[in-house]
Amino acid sequence: MPLTHEEFRQVGAVVANWKKPLLLTHERSDGDALGSMIAMRSIFQSLGAKPKAVTFEPPQPGYAFMLQDEPLLVLGRDIRLDDFDDVDGVLILDTCTYGQLSPAADWLRSTRVQKIALDHHVTRDDLADVYIVDEEASAACAIVYDWAVACRQELDSTAVRSLFVGIATDTGWFRFSNCNAHALEIAADLVRRGVSPESVYRHLYETDPVERLRLVGVALNAMEIHCDERLALLPISQEMFRQAGATSDQTEGIVNEPFKIESVQTSVLLADAGDGVIKCSFRSKGAVDVAELAGRFGGGGHRKAAGARISGTLDEVKAKVLAQLAT
Ligand SMILES: [Mn+2]
């Protein structure tokens, strides 16, 4: 359920006292994760706070244009868990599961600092003291926008553009079933405030390195079709990453390609980065609830888009996933 203005203002009054907030979002951060984090960093800065905006790996280069020369802090590279000791509040964005926050999960479990989780996913661990959760929201960025409006918070050009990125990417550029009228209303307002959709689209999708497109080709070549053409599997081995000259952080979006086939209802991308864990992305355009499916493997997400990290070799994990889906 969307929060009321009054509820947003109550949480706003709490975070207004935070001087050194820590902002966290899920591993393998996507446009919504980074967008909500960058927008909240701008908002906290405009309130006079000194936020630490921390990711678990360097953001993909395609998102660099959102940062305005102010990089995020990468845990283990720019900042350590010990450096979290002086934070006076934690805002967790775009996830509510420890499994997607694993490098900081133990710290989060043990800290006594107040924790607020802002999210639109259905999968939820008991990880925060306060929840700003709206499962109907198209994106975490839509909730950040609603919150800012309820609190009459100014949004600078960085925040405005970051919020647009989050909503546009999480709705597949306003075409997925999670794209509702409110998302389009917010997008319209952000455009009125100066965002250029053409410029954002070009930054996000027309700046790929050659190897990324080669990876799409390699992955589609290896696509397996199962279950009367209702299920597509896209296994990407370490050898295939090498062949394309690509890395395992360049797979975003490939999982949606099989939906161009009319009969395909469920698509699974399995990426072997070589660390003994297979990164699985699940998508559904039909009745299969992939959040529930991902949950069986310790992951989470939405009914139509979810993920999990599963131990084993690529073939073992593929067999496990197929066994769960081929019923
Ligand atoms: Mn999201």
CSV table of C-alpha atoms and ligand atoms in Angstrom, one decimal:
chain,number,residue,atom,x,y,z
A,1,MET,CA,0.0,0.0,0.0
A,2,PRO,CA,1.3,3.5,-0.7
A,3,LEU,CA,2.2,5.4,2.4
A,4,THR,CA,0.2,8.5,3.3
A,5,HIS,CA,1.8,12.0,3.4
A,6,GLU,CA,1.5,11.8,7.2
A,7,GLU,CA,3.4,8.5,7.3
A,8,PHE,CA,6.1,9.9,5.0
A,9,ARG,CA,6.4,13.0,7.1
A,10,GLN,CA,6.9,11.0,10.3
A,11,VAL,CA,9.8,9.1,8.8
A,12,GLY,CA,11.1,12.3,7.3
A,13,ALA,CA,11.2,13.8,10.8
A,14,VAL,CA,13.3,10.8,12.0
A,15,VAL,CA,15.9,11.0,9.2
A,16,ALA,CA,16.1,14.8,9.4
A,17,ASN,CA,18.1,14.2,12.7
A,18,TRP,CA,20.6,11.9,11.0
A,19,LYS,CA,23.9,13.7,10.4
A,20,LYS,CA,26.0,10.8,9.2
A,21,PRO,CA,23.6,8.3,7.6
A,22,LEU,CA,24.7,5.2,5.8
A,23,LEU,CA,23.0,4.4,2.6
A,24,LEU,CA,23.0,0.8,1.4
A,25,THR,CA,21.4,-1.0,-1.5
A,26,HIS,CA,21.4,-4.5,-2.9
A,27,GLU,CA,24.4,-6.3,-4.5
A,28,ARG,CA,24.8,-6.1,-8.2
A,29,SER,CA,23.1,-2.7,-8.1
A,30,ASP,CA,20.7,-1.9,-11.0
A,31,GLY,CA,19.4,1.5,-12.1
A,32,ASP,CA,16.8,1.6,-9.4
A,33,ALA,CA,19.2,0.7,-6.7
A,34,LEU,CA,21.8,3.2,-7.8
A,35,GLY,CA,19.2,5.8,-8.7
A,36,SER,CA,17.5,5.7,-5.3
A,37,MET,CA,20.8,5.8,-3.5
A,38,ILE,CA,22.2,8.7,-5.5
A,39,ALA,CA,18.9,10.7,-5.1
A,40,MET,CA,18.9,10.0,-1.4
A,41,ARG,CA,22.5,11.1,-1.1
A,42,SER,CA,21.6,14.4,-2.8
A,43,ILE,CA,18.6,14.8,-0.5
A,44,PHE,CA,20.7,14.2,2.7
A,45,GLN,CA,23.4,16.6,1.5
A,46,SER,CA,20.8,19.3,0.9
A,47,LEU,CA,19.7,18.7,4.5
A,48,GLY,CA,23.2,19.4,5.7
A,49,ALA,CA,24.1,15.7,6.5
A,50,LYS,CA,27.2,13.8,5.4
A,51,PRO,CA,25.9,10.6,4.0
A,52,LYS,CA,28.0,7.6,3.2
A,53,ALA,CA,26.6,6.0,0.0
A,54,VAL,CA,28.1,2.5,-0.2
A,55,THR,CA,27.9,-0.2,-2.8
A,56,PHE,CA,29.3,-3.7,-2.7
A,57,GLU,CA,30.9,-3.6,-6.0
A,58,PRO,CA,31.8,-0.8,-8.5
A,59,PRO,CA,28.7,0.4,-10.3
A,60,GLN,CA,28.6,-0.6,-14.0
A,61,PRO,CA,30.2,2.0,-16.2
A,62,GLY,CA,26.9,2.7,-17.9
A,63,TYR,CA,25.5,4.3,-14.8
A,64,ALA,CA,28.5,6.6,-14.3
A,65,PHE,CA,26.7,9.6,-15.8
A,66,MET,CA,24.4,9.7,-12.8
A,67,LEU,CA,27.2,10.3,-10.4
A,68,GLN,CA,28.1,13.9,-11.2
A,69,ASP,CA,31.8,13.4,-10.4
A,70,GLU,CA,31.0,12.2,-6.9
A,71,PRO,CA,31.7,8.5,-6.8
A,72,LEU,CA,29.9,6.0,-4.6
A,73,LEU,CA,32.0,4.3,-1.9
A,74,VAL,CA,32.8,0.7,-2.8
A,75,LEU,CA,33.0,-1.5,0.3
A,76,GLY,CA,36.4,-3.1,0.6
A,77,ARG,CA,37.9,-0.6,-1.8
A,78,ASP,CA,37.0,2.9,-0.5
A,79,ILE,CA,35.6,2.0,2.9
A,80,ARG,CA,35.6,-0.8,5.4
A,81,LEU,CA,32.9,-2.1,7.8
A,82,ASP,CA,34.9,-0.6,10.7
A,83,ASP,CA,34.2,2.8,9.1
A,84,PHE,CA,30.5,2.3,9.7
A,85,ASP,CA,31.0,2.8,13.5
A,86,ASP,CA,30.2,6.5,13.4
A,87,VAL,CA,27.0,6.4,11.4
A,88,ASP,CA,23.8,7.5,13.1
A,89,GLY,CA,21.2,5.9,10.9
A,90,VAL,CA,21.0,3.3,8.1
A,91,LEU,CA,18.7,3.6,5.1
A,92,ILE,CA,18.5,0.4,3.1
A,93,LEU,CA,17.2,0.9,-0.5
A,94,ASP,CA,15.5,-1.3,-3.0
A,95,THR,CA,15.8,-4.5,-1.0
A,96,CYS,CA,14.6,-6.0,2.3
A,97,THR,CA,16.7,-9.2,2.3
A,98,TYR,CA,20.0,-10.0,4.0
A,99,GLY,CA,20.8,-12.3,1.1
A,100,GLN,CA,21.1,-9.3,-1.2
A,101,LEU,CA,23.2,-7.4,1.4
A,102,SER,CA,25.5,-10.2,2.3
A,103,PRO,CA,28.8,-8.2,2.7
A,104,ALA,CA,27.2,-6.0,5.3
A,105,ALA,CA,24.6,-8.5,6.6
A,106,ASP,CA,26.5,-9.4,9.8
A,107,TRP,CA,27.1,-5.8,10.6
A,108,LEU,CA,23.5,-4.9,10.0
A,109,ARG,CA,22.4,-7.7,12.3
A,110,SER,CA,24.6,-6.5,15.1
A,111,THR,CA,24.4,-2.7,14.9
A,112,ARG,CA,22.1,-0.8,17.3
A,113,VAL,CA,21.8,2.1,14.9
A,114,GLN,CA,18.3,2.9,13.7
A,115,LYS,CA,17.6,1.2,10.4
A,116,ILE,CA,15.0,2.1,7.8
A,117,ALA,CA,14.2,0.0,4.7
A,118,LEU,CA,12.7,1.6,1.7
A,119,ASP,CA,11.6,-1.0,-0.8
A,120,HIS,CA,9.0,-2.2,-3.3
A,121,HIS,CA,9.8,-5.9,-3.3
A,122,VAL,CA,7.5,-8.6,-1.8
A,123,THR,CA,10.3,-10.6,-0.2
A,124,ARG,CA,11.1,-9.3,3.2
A,125,ASP,CA,13.5,-10.2,6.1
A,126,ASP,CA,13.1,-8.7,9.5
A,127,LEU,CA,16.1,-6.4,9.0
A,128,ALA,CA,14.9,-2.8,9.8
A,129,ASP,CA,13.2,-0.9,12.6
A,130,VAL,CA,11.0,1.1,10.2
A,131,TYR,CA,9.7,0.1,6.8
A,132,ILE,CA,8.8,2.4,3.9
A,133,VAL,CA,7.4,-0.4,1.7
A,134,ASP,CA,5.0,0.0,-1.2
A,135,GLU,CA,4.7,-3.2,-3.1
A,136,GLU,CA,2.6,-1.4,-5.8
A,137,ALA,CA,5.3,1.1,-6.5
A,138,SER,CA,7.0,0.6,-9.8
A,139,ALA,CA,10.4,1.3,-8.4
A,140,ALA,CA,12.2,2.3,-5.2
A,141,CYS,CA,12.8,5.6,-6.9
A,142,ALA,CA,9.0,6.1,-7.1
A,143,ILE,CA,8.8,5.8,-3.3
A,144,VAL,CA,11.8,8.2,-2.9
A,145,TYR,CA,9.9,10.7,-5.1
A,146,ASP,CA,6.7,10.3,-3.1
A,147,TRP,CA,8.6,10.8,0.1
A,148,ALA,CA,10.4,13.9,-1.1
A,149,VAL,CA,7.1,15.4,-2.4
A,150,ALA,CA,5.3,14.6,0.9
A,151,CYS,CA,8.1,16.3,2.8
A,152,ARG,CA,8.3,19.2,0.4
A,153,GLN,CA,12.0,18.3,-0.2
A,154,GLU,CA,13.8,20.1,-3.0
A,155,LEU,CA,15.2,17.8,-5.6
A,156,ASP,CA,18.4,18.9,-7.5
A,157,SER,CA,19.2,18.0,-11.0
A,158,THR,CA,21.2,14.9,-9.9
A,159,ALA,CA,18.3,13.6,-7.8
A,160,VAL,CA,15.7,14.3,-10.5
A,161,ARG,CA,17.7,12.4,-13.2
A,162,SER,CA,18.6,9.6,-10.8
A,163,LEU,CA,14.9,9.1,-9.9
A,164,PHE,CA,14.0,9.0,-13.6
A,165,VAL,CA,16.7,6.4,-14.3
A,166,GLY,CA,15.3,4.1,-11.5
A,167,ILE,CA,11.7,4.3,-12.7
A,168,ALA,CA,12.6,4.0,-16.4
A,169,THR,CA,14.9,1.0,-15.9
A,170,ASP,CA,12.7,-0.9,-13.4
A,171,THR,CA,9.7,-0.6,-15.7
A,172,GLY,CA,11.7,-1.6,-18.8
A,173,TRP,CA,11.1,2.0,-20.1
A,174,PHE,CA,7.5,2.1,-19.1
A,175,ARG,CA,6.4,-1.2,-20.7
A,176,PHE,CA,6.5,-3.9,-18.0
A,177,SER,CA,3.3,-4.8,-16.1
A,178,ASN,CA,4.6,-2.9,-13.0
A,179,CYS,CA,4.4,0.4,-15.0
A,180,ASN,CA,1.3,2.1,-13.6
A,181,ALA,CA,-0.2,5.6,-14.0
A,182,HIS,CA,1.6,6.9,-11.0
A,183,ALA,CA,5.0,5.9,-12.5
A,184,LEU,CA,4.1,7.8,-15.7
A,185,GLU,CA,2.9,10.8,-13.6
A,186,ILE,CA,6.2,10.9,-11.8
A,187,ALA,CA,8.2,10.5,-15.0
A,188,ALA,CA,6.2,13.4,-16.5
A,189,ASP,CA,7.0,15.6,-13.5
A,190,LEU,CA,10.7,14.7,-13.7
A,191,VAL,CA,10.8,15.6,-17.4
A,192,ARG,CA,9.1,18.9,-16.5
A,193,ARG,CA,11.9,19.4,-13.9
A,194,GLY,CA,14.5,19.0,-16.7
A,195,VAL,CA,15.2,15.4,-17.4
A,196,SER,CA,15.9,14.5,-21.0
A,197,PRO,CA,14.6,10.9,-21.6
A,198,GLU,CA,16.6,10.9,-24.9
A,199,SER,CA,19.8,11.7,-23.1
A,200,VAL,CA,19.2,9.2,-20.3
A,201,TYR,CA,18.4,6.5,-22.9
A,202,ARG,CA,21.5,7.2,-24.9
A,203,HIS,CA,23.7,7.1,-21.8
A,204,LEU,CA,22.2,3.8,-20.6
A,205,TYR,CA,21.8,1.8,-23.8
A,206,GLU,CA,23.8,3.3,-26.6
A,207,THR,CA,27.2,3.3,-25.0
A,208,ASP,CA,27.9,-0.5,-24.9
A,209,PRO,CA,31.4,-1.7,-25.4
A,210,VAL,CA,31.7,-4.2,-28.3
A,211,GLU,CA,32.2,-7.2,-25.9
A,212,ARG,CA,28.8,-6.6,-24.2
A,213,LEU,CA,27.0,-7.0,-27.5
A,214,ARG,CA,29.2,-10.1,-28.3
A,215,LEU,CA,28.1,-11.5,-24.9
A,216,VAL,CA,24.4,-11.1,-26.0
A,217,GLY,CA,25.2,-13.0,-29.1
A,218,VAL,CA,27.1,-15.8,-27.3
A,219,ALA,CA,24.3,-16.1,-24.7
A,220,LEU,CA,21.5,-16.3,-27.3
A,221,ASN,CA,23.5,-18.9,-29.3
A,222,ALA,CA,23.6,-21.1,-26.2
A,223,MET,CA,19.9,-20.5,-25.3
A,224,GLU,CA,18.0,-23.7,-24.4
A,225,ILE,CA,14.3,-24.0,-24.9
A,226,HIS,CA,12.3,-26.4,-22.6
A,227,CYS,CA,8.8,-27.3,-21.5
A,228,ASP,CA,7.0,-26.9,-24.9
A,229,GLU,CA,8.8,-23.7,-25.6
A,230,ARG,CA,7.5,-22.1,-22.4
A,231,LEU,CA,10.9,-21.9,-20.7
A,232,ALA,CA,14.1,-20.4,-21.9
A,233,LEU,CA,17.5,-21.0,-20.2
A,234,LEU,CA,20.5,-18.9,-20.9
A,235,PRO,CA,23.6,-20.5,-19.4
A,236,ILE,CA,26.7,-18.4,-19.6
A,237,SER,CA,29.9,-20.3,-18.8
A,238,GLN,CA,33.3,-18.8,-17.8
A,239,GLU,CA,34.5,-19.9,-21.3
A,240,MET,CA,31.7,-18.0,-22.9
A,241,PHE,CA,32.5,-14.8,-21.0
A,242,ARG,CA,36.1,-15.2,-22.2
A,243,GLN,CA,35.0,-15.8,-25.7
A,244,ALA,CA,33.0,-12.6,-25.7
A,245,GLY,CA,35.8,-10.8,-23.9
A,246,ALA,CA,33.1,-9.8,-21.4
A,247,THR,CA,32.7,-10.0,-17.6
A,248,SER,CA,29.9,-11.3,-15.4
A,249,ASP,CA,28.7,-7.8,-14.5
A,250,GLN,CA,27.7,-7.2,-18.2
A,251,THR,CA,24.7,-9.6,-18.3
A,252,GLU,CA,22.0,-7.1,-17.3
A,253,GLY,CA,18.9,-7.2,-19.5
A,254,ILE,CA,20.0,-10.3,-21.5
A,255,VAL,CA,17.4,-12.4,-19.6
A,256,ASN,CA,14.6,-10.5,-21.2
A,257,GLU,CA,15.6,-11.4,-24.8
A,258,PRO,CA,13.8,-14.8,-25.0
A,259,PHE,CA,10.4,-13.1,-24.4
A,260,LYS,CA,10.6,-12.0,-28.0
A,261,ILE,CA,9.5,-15.6,-28.6
A,262,GLU,CA,5.7,-15.7,-28.2
A,263,SER,CA,5.5,-19.0,-26.3
A,264,VAL,CA,8.2,-18.3,-23.7
A,265,GLN,CA,6.7,-17.6,-20.3
A,266,THR,CA,9.7,-17.9,-18.1
A,267,SER,CA,13.3,-17.0,-18.7
A,268,VAL,CA,16.4,-17.8,-16.6
A,269,LEU,CA,19.9,-16.5,-17.1
A,270,LEU,CA,22.6,-18.5,-15.3
A,271,ALA,CA,26.0,-16.8,-15.2
A,272,ASP,CA,29.1,-18.5,-14.0
A,273,ALA,CA,31.5,-15.9,-12.8
A,274,GLY,CA,34.0,-18.5,-11.6
A,275,ASP,CA,33.6,-18.1,-7.8
A,276,GLY,CA,31.7,-21.3,-7.3
A,277,VAL,CA,28.3,-19.5,-7.3
A,278,ILE,CA,26.0,-19.2,-10.2
A,279,LYS,CA,24.2,-15.9,-10.5
A,280,CYS,CA,20.6,-16.6,-11.6
A,281,SER,CA,18.2,-14.1,-12.9
A,282,PHE,CA,14.6,-15.2,-13.2
A,283,ARG,CA,11.9,-13.4,-15.3
A,284,SER,CA,8.3,-14.3,-15.9
A,285,LYS,CA,5.7,-12.9,-18.3
A,286,GLY,CA,3.1,-15.4,-17.3
A,287,ALA,CA,1.7,-17.2,-14.3
A,288,VAL,CA,5.0,-18.4,-12.8
A,289,ASP,CA,5.9,-16.5,-9.6
A,290,VAL,CA,9.6,-16.2,-9.9
A,291,ALA,CA,10.0,-14.4,-6.5
A,292,GLU,CA,8.7,-17.7,-5.0
A,293,LEU,CA,11.0,-19.7,-7.2
A,294,ALA,CA,14.0,-17.6,-6.3
A,295,GLY,CA,13.0,-17.9,-2.6
A,296,ARG,CA,13.5,-21.7,-2.8
A,297,PHE,CA,17.1,-21.0,-3.7
A,298,GLY,CA,17.6,-18.3,-1.0
A,299,GLY,CA,17.0,-15.4,-3.3
A,300,GLY,CA,14.2,-13.0,-3.8
A,301,GLY,CA,12.5,-10.3,-5.8
A,302,HIS,CA,9.2,-9.6,-7.5
A,303,ARG,CA,6.6,-12.0,-8.9
A,304,LYS,CA,7.9,-11.3,-12.5
A,305,ALA,CA,11.6,-10.5,-11.8
A,306,ALA,CA,13.8,-12.1,-9.2
A,307,GLY,CA,17.3,-13.4,-8.6
A,308,ALA,CA,19.3,-15.8,-6.6
A,309,ARG,CA,22.9,-16.9,-6.1
A,310,ILE,CA,23.2,-20.7,-6.1
A,311,SER,CA,26.2,-22.8,-5.2
A,312,GLY,CA,27.4,-25.4,-7.7
A,313,THR,CA,28.7,-25.8,-11.2
A,314,LEU,CA,26.8,-24.3,-14.1
A,315,ASP,CA,25.4,-27.7,-15.1
A,316,GLU,CA,24.4,-28.6,-11.5
A,317,VAL,CA,22.6,-25.3,-11.0
A,318,LYS,CA,20.9,-25.6,-14.4
A,319,ALA,CA,19.6,-29.1,-13.5
A,320,LYS,CA,18.4,-27.8,-10.1
A,321,VAL,CA,16.5,-24.9,-11.7
A,322,LEU,CA,15.1,-27.0,-14.5
A,323,ALA,CA,13.9,-29.6,-11.9
A,324,GLN,CA,12.0,-26.8,-10.1
A,325,LEU,CA,10.4,-25.4,-13.3
A,326,ALA,CA,9.7,-28.5,-15.3
A,327,THR,CA,6.7,-29.6,-13.3
B,1,MN,MN,13.8,-1.7,-7.8
